[in-house]
Structure formats: structure tokens, C-alpha cells
Coordinates of C-alpha atoms in Angstrom, one line a residue:
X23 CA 0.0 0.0 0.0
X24 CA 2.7 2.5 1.0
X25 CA 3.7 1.3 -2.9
X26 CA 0.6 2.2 -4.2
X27 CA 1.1 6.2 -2.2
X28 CA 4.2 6.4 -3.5
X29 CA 3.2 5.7 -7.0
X30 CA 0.1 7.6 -6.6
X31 CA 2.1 10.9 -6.2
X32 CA 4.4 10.2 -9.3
X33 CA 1.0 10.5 -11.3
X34 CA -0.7 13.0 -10.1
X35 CA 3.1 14.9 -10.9
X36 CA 3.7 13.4 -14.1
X37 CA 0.6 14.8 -15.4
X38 CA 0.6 18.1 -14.0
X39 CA -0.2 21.2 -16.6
X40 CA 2.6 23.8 -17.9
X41 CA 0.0 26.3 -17.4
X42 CA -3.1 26.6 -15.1
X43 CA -6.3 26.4 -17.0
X44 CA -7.5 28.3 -14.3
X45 CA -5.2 31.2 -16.1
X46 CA -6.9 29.9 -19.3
X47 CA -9.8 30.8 -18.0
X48 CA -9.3 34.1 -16.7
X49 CA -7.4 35.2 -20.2
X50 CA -11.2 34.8 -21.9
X51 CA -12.5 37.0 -19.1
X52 CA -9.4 39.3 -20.1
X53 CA -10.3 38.6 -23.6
X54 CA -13.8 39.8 -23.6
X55 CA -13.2 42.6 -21.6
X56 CA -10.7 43.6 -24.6
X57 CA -13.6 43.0 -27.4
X58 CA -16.6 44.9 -25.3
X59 CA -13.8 47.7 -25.1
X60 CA -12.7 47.8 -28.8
X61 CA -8.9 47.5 -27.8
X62 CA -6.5 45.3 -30.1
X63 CA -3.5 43.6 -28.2
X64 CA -2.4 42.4 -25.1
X65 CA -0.4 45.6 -24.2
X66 CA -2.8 48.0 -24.8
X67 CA -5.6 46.0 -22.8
X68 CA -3.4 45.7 -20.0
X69 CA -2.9 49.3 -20.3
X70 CA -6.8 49.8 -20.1
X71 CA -7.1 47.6 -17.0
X72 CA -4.7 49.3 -15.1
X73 CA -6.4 52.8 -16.0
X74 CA -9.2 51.6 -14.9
X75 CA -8.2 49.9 -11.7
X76 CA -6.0 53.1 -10.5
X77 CA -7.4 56.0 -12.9
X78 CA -4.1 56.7 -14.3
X79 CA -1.8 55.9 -17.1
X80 CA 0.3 52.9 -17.1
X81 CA 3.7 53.3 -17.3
X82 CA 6.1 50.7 -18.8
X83 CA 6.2 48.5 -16.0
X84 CA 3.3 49.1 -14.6
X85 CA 1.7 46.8 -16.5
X86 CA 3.6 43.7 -15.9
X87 CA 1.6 42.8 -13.2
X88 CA -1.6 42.8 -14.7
X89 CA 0.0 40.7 -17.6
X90 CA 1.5 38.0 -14.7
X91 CA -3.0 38.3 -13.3
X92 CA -3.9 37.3 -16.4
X93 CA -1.4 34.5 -17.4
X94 CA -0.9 32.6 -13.8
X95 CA 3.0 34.1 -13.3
X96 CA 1.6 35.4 -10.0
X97 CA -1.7 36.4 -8.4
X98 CA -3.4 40.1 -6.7
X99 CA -1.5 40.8 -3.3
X100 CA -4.4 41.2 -2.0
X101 CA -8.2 40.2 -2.0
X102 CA -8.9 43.5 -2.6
X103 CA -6.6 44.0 -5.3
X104 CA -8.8 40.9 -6.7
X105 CA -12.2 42.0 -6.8
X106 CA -11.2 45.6 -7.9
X107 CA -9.3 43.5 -11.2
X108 CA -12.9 41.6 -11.2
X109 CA -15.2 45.0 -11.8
X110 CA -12.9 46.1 -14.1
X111 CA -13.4 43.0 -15.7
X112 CA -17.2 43.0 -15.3
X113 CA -17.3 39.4 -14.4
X114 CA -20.6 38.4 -13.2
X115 CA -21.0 37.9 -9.5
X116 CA -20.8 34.3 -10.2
X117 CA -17.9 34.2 -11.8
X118 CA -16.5 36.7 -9.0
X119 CA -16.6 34.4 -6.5
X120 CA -15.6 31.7 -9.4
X121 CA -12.2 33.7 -9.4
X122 CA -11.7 34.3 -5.9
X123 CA -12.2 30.5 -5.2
X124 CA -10.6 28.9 -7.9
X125 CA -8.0 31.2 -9.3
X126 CA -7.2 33.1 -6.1
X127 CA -7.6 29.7 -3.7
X128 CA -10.0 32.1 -1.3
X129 CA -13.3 32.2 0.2
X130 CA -16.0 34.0 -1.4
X131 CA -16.6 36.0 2.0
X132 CA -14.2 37.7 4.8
X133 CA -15.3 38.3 8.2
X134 CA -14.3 40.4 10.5
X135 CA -12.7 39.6 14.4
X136 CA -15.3 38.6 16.2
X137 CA -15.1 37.5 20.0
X138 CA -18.7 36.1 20.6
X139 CA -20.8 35.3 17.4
X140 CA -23.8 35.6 19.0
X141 CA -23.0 39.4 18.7
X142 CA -23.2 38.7 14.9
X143 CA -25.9 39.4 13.3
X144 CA -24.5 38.1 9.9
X145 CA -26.2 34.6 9.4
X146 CA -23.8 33.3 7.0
X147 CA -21.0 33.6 9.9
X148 CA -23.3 32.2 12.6
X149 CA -23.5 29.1 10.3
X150 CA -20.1 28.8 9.7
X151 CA -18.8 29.5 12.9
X152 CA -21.3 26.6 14.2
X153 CA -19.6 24.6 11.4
X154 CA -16.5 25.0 13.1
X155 CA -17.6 24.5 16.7
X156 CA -19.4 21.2 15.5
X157 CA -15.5 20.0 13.5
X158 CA -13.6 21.2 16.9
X159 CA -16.5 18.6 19.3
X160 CA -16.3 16.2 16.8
X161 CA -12.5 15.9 16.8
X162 CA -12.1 16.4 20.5
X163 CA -14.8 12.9 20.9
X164 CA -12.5 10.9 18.4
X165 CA -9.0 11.0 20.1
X166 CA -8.3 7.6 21.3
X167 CA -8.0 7.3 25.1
X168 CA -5.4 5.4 24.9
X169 CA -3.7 8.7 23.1
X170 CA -4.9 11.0 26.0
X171 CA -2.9 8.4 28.3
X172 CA 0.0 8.0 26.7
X173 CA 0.6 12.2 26.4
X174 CA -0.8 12.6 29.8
X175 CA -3.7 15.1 29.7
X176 CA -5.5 15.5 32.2
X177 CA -9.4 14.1 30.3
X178 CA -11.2 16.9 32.0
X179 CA -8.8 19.5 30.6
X180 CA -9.0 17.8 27.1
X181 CA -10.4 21.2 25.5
X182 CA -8.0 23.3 27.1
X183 CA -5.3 21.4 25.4
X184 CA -6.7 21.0 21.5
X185 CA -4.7 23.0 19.3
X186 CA -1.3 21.1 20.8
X187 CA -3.6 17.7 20.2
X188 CA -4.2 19.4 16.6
X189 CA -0.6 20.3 16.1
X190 CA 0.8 16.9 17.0
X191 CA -1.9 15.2 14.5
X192 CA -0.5 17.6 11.7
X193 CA 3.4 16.4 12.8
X194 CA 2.5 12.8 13.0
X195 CA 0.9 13.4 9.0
X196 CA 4.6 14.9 8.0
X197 CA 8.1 13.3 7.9
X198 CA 8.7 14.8 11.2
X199 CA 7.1 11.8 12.5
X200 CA 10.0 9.4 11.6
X201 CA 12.4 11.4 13.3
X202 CA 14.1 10.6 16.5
X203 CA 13.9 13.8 18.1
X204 CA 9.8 13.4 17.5
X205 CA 8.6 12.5 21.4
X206 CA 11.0 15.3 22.8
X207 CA 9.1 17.8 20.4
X208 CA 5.6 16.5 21.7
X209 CA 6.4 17.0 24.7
X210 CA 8.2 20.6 24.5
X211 CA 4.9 21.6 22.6
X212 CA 2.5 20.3 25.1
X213 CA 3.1 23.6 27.1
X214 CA 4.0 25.8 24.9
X215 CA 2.1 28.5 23.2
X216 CA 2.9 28.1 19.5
X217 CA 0.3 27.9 17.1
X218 CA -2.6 29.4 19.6
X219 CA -3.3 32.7 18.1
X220 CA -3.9 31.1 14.8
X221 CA -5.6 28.1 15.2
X222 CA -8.0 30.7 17.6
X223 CA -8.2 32.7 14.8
X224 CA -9.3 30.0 12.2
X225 CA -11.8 28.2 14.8
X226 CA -13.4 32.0 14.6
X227 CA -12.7 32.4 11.4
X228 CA -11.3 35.9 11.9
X229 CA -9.7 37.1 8.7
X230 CA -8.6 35.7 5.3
X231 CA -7.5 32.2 5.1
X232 CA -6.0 30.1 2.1
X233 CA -8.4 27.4 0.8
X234 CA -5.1 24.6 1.8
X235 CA -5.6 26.0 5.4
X236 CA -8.7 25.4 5.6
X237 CA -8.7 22.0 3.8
X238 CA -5.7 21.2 5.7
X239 CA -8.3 22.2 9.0
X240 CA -11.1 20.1 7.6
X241 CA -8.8 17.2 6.8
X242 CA -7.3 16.8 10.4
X243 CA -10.0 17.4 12.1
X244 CA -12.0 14.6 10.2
X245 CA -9.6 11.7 10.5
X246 CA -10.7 9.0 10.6
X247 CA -14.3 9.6 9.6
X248 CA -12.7 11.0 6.5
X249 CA -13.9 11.0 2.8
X250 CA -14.3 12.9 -0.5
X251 CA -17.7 13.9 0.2
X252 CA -17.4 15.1 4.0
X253 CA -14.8 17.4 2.6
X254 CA -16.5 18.6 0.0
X255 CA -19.5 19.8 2.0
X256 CA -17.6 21.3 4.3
X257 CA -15.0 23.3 2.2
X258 CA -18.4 24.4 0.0
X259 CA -20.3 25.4 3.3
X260 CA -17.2 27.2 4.5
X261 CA -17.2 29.3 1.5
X262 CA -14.4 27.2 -0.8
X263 CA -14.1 25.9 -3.8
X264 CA -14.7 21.7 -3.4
X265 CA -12.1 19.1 -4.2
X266 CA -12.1 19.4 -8.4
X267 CA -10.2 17.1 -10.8
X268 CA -7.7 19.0 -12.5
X269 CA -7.8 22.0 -10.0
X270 CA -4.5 23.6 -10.1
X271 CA -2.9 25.9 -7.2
X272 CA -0.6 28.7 -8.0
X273 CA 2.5 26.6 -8.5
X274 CA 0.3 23.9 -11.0
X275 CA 0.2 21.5 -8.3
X276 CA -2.7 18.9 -8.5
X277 CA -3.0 19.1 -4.7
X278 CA -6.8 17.9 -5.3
X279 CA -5.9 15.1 -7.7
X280 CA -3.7 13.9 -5.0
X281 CA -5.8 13.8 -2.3
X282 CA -9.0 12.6 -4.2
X283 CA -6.6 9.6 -5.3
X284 CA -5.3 9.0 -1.4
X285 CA -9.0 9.2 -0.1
X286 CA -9.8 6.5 -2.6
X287 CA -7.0 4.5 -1.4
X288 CA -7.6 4.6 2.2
X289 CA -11.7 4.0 1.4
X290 CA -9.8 0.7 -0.1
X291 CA -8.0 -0.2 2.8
X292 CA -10.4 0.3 5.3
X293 CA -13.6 -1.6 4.0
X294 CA -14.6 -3.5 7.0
X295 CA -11.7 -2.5 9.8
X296 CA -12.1 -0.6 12.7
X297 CA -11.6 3.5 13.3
X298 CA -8.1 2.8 15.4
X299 CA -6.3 0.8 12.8
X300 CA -7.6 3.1 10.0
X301 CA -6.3 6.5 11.9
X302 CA -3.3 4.3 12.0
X303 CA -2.9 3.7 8.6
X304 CA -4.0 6.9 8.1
X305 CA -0.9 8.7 9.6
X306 CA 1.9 6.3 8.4
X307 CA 1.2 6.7 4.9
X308 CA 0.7 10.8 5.2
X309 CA 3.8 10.7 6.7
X310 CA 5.7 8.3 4.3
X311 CA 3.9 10.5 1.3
X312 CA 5.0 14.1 2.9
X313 CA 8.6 12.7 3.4
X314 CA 8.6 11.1 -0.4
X315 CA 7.6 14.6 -1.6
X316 CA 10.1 16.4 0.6
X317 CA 12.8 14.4 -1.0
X318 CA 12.4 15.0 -4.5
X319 CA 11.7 18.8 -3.8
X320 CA 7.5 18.9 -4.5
X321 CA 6.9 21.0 -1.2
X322 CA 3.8 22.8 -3.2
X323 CA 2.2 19.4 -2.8
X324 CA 2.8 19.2 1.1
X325 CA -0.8 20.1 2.0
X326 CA -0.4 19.0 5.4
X327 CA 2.3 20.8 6.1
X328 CA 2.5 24.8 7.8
X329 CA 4.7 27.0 9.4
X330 CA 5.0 26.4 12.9
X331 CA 5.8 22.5 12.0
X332 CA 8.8 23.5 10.4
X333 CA 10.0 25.3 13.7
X334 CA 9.4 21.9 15.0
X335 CA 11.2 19.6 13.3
X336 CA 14.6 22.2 13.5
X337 CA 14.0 21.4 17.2
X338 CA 17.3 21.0 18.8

């Protein structure tokens, strides 16, 4: 099976695109907008975009940037930057949120900090944030006691101590977890205050977050009651694009090719065994799949993978 992972991944590479057809897509939105304008050429209708977008001329590089937009080289530096490219555009407010989900990897709303969301009076937020209440209860019921015993928390203080129990899920999915140094990091972590600000942040979804946090969030949280369709509902409800065939991130990566193909492996190997030994299996071949792709230099494809776990494994 670990075969089969390993293989896996070398397809999903082998066949991934030159150029995003998601940039396909958005050079026809480019392209109509250039045709309902009456301008001829690339230059010039890069020209008339960035007019628009910052009522002035375009100097001479002034309009790489929107000719990168337009051909997948790089993407808005901000969501804002994105939907004012959109109106100048005159996409349709279904392709809007078409672009900011698929081209842009984002949400189709932001919210704002919020503390309690019963202040809210949004109901798209109270929904979502319930969303994410109902992932963190769900999660906390899973862990094996036998898990909870072997770190040493407390069971009545299990809450308290989720985002370490998060954090050490997301290490045991990465090649940190065949590392000898891997209990000494657990246990420096336990009581230590990385990560909290921004897994609070998520689990309130204060702010902008990357559709590969989020699925990263959904993933985790899910294991082992983990399939294509329970992720797809809940990256849809939480505003993001679903897992898609041929779905492409900035760097061409076929991050949902992958993990459509792993989901149907482990749906394979689990037929008929019991939660424990699938987490199990679950975990070794993440983490035999995150080292594989560390090795031959394919870190885009690392979805499990964040920040604060590479200050872990330079532990010392």
C-alpha cells in the first residue's frame, strides 16, 4: 500500500499542466473585456485595465503585473486587489466568486474579528462558525483514550489542550514523525504557546484564510471519519471551492488530484476495519507520502504541512 502512495504521487506529478487552465480561464474574461472595449492587443488592454483599476496611465512597467493576473506568473497581493481586477473585468457575480475560489484559492466571504458570534448578526457567519464548533467537538470525541494516556492530559482538561492535540496530528501526517527527536518535540509543545493565536483565529474564522488551510483544517480534524464527500461539504459550506479534478494551485500543483486519489486508497484499505487501525494507517502513509515529496523537492504538494511545523522539526 505505502507502494501504491508512493506511486500515486508520481502520477498526479507526471501529469501536472505547464499552465493553469484556471489562467486559461481568466485570459477569456481578459479577452472579452478587450472586445466589449474595442482594444486590439495584449499591451494595450493591460494598459486599459490598469487605468481603470488606478485611474491613471500605465507606465512601462506598470503593467507587468496585470499581464502576470492574467497569465498565472503570479496572483493580486491582495483580496482587494482581486475584486477591484474583477469589476474592471465586469465578471458576473458568479464568476467573482468563481475567481476568488478557484483562481485566487480564497473564500468568497471575509469576516471580520469577532469575539462572541452571537454578537453577529450576519447569518452566514453564525452558520459557519457553528460549522466550526461542530469539527472542533467532533474531533475532541475521536481521540483515542489510549492517546490522551500516553501524552498525559488531564481528560477533564482535554479542550484546554486541542490545538497542541491538533498540532501533534499535523506532525504525525509529516516526515517529522520518523524522526528521533519526535517524542522530545511533543512533549516541549504540550506547554508551549505556538500555534494558539492562529488556530484561535481560524476556529473563529477571523480574517482571510488560504483554501489549503482550511482543507488542511477540515482534513485533520476529520480523520478517521474522512472521505471525499465530507470534505466537500464542508469546504463548499465554508465558502471554498470543493475538491475538483484538474484543480490547479498557483504553482500547477494537482493538490486535489492527490488527495482525491489518497481518499480512494484509504476508502480501499479500510472496507470493513475498525476507526483505530484506520487513523493508524491513516498517519503512516501521510507521513511516508509528505517525506517522499520532501525528498524530491515537491513542497507545493505538502498540504499538510505549515509553518510552525517546520520550527518543529529544527528542534534541537
Amino acid at each position: 500500500m505505502e507502494h501504491d502512495v508512493i506511486q500515486l504521487a508520481n502520477q498526479i506529478i507526471y501529469k501536472e499542466p505547464k499552465r493553469r487552465p484556471e489562467a486559461d480561464w481568466v485570459q477569456q474574461i481578459v479577452d472579452r473585456f478587450a472586445k466589449a472595449e474595442g482594444v486590439s492587443g495584449r499591451t494595450e488592454t493591460d494598459q486599459l485595465i490598469y487605468k481603470k483599476m488606478y485611474g491613471k496611465a500605465a507606465k512601462k512597467t506598470d503593467t507587468v503585473k496585470i499581464r502576470y493576473w492574467r497569465t498565472g506568473h503570479h496572483l493580486p497581493s491582495s483580496r482587494e486587489e482581486a475584486i477591484r481586477f474583477s469589476k474592471v473585468l465586469q465578471m458576473s457575480q458568479s464568476e467573482t466568486i468563481y475567481f476568488l475560489q478557484s483562481y485566487m484559492e480564497k473564500s468568497d466571504l471575509v469576516f471580520d474579528i469577532l469575539s462572541n458570534f452571537e454578537e453577529s448578526s450576519d447569518y452566514i457567519y453564525k452558520q459557519r462558525r457553528l460549522l466550526m464548533e461542530t469539527m472542533i467537538s467532533e474531533y475532541i470525541a475521536k481521540i483515542p483514550i489510549s492517546r490522551i494516556v500516553q501524552i498525559g492530559i488531564p481528560y477533564e482538561k482535554l479542550a484546554i489542550y486541542t490545538r497542541h492535540l491538533y498540532c501533534l496530528d499535523a506532525l504525525s501526517a509529516t516526515s517529522i514523525a520518523s524522526s528521533d527527536c519526535q517524542k522530545a518535540i511533543a512533549k516541549d509543545h504540550m506547554s508551549s504557546g505556538n500555534y494558539e493565536s492562529e488556530f484561535l483565529r481560524i476556529c473563529k474564522l477571523s480574517g482571510e484564510f488560504p483554501r489549503r488551510t482550511m482543507l488542511r483544517h477540515i482534513f485533520l480534524l476529520s480523520i478517521p471519519y474522512l472521505n471525499r464527500r465530507l470534505l466537500d461539504e464542508r469546504l463548499n459550506a465554508l465558502g471554498y471551492l470543493p475538491l475538483t479534478e484538474g484543480h490547479t494551485n498557483q504553482h500547477s500543483a494537482l493538490i486535489d488530484d492527490l488527495i482525491i486519489g489518497f481518499l480512494d486508497l484509504y476508502e480501499t484499505f479500510c472496507s470493513g476495519k475498525d476507526p483505530l487501525t484506520c487513523r493508524h494507517w491513516m498517519f503512516e502513509q501521510l507521513s511516508k507520502l509528505d517525506q517522499y515529496l520532501s525528498d524530491i523537492g515537491k513542497d507545493e504538494y505538502r498540504f499538510l504541512n505549515f509553518r510552525i511545523l517546520s520550527t518543529m522539526a529544527d528542534y534541537r
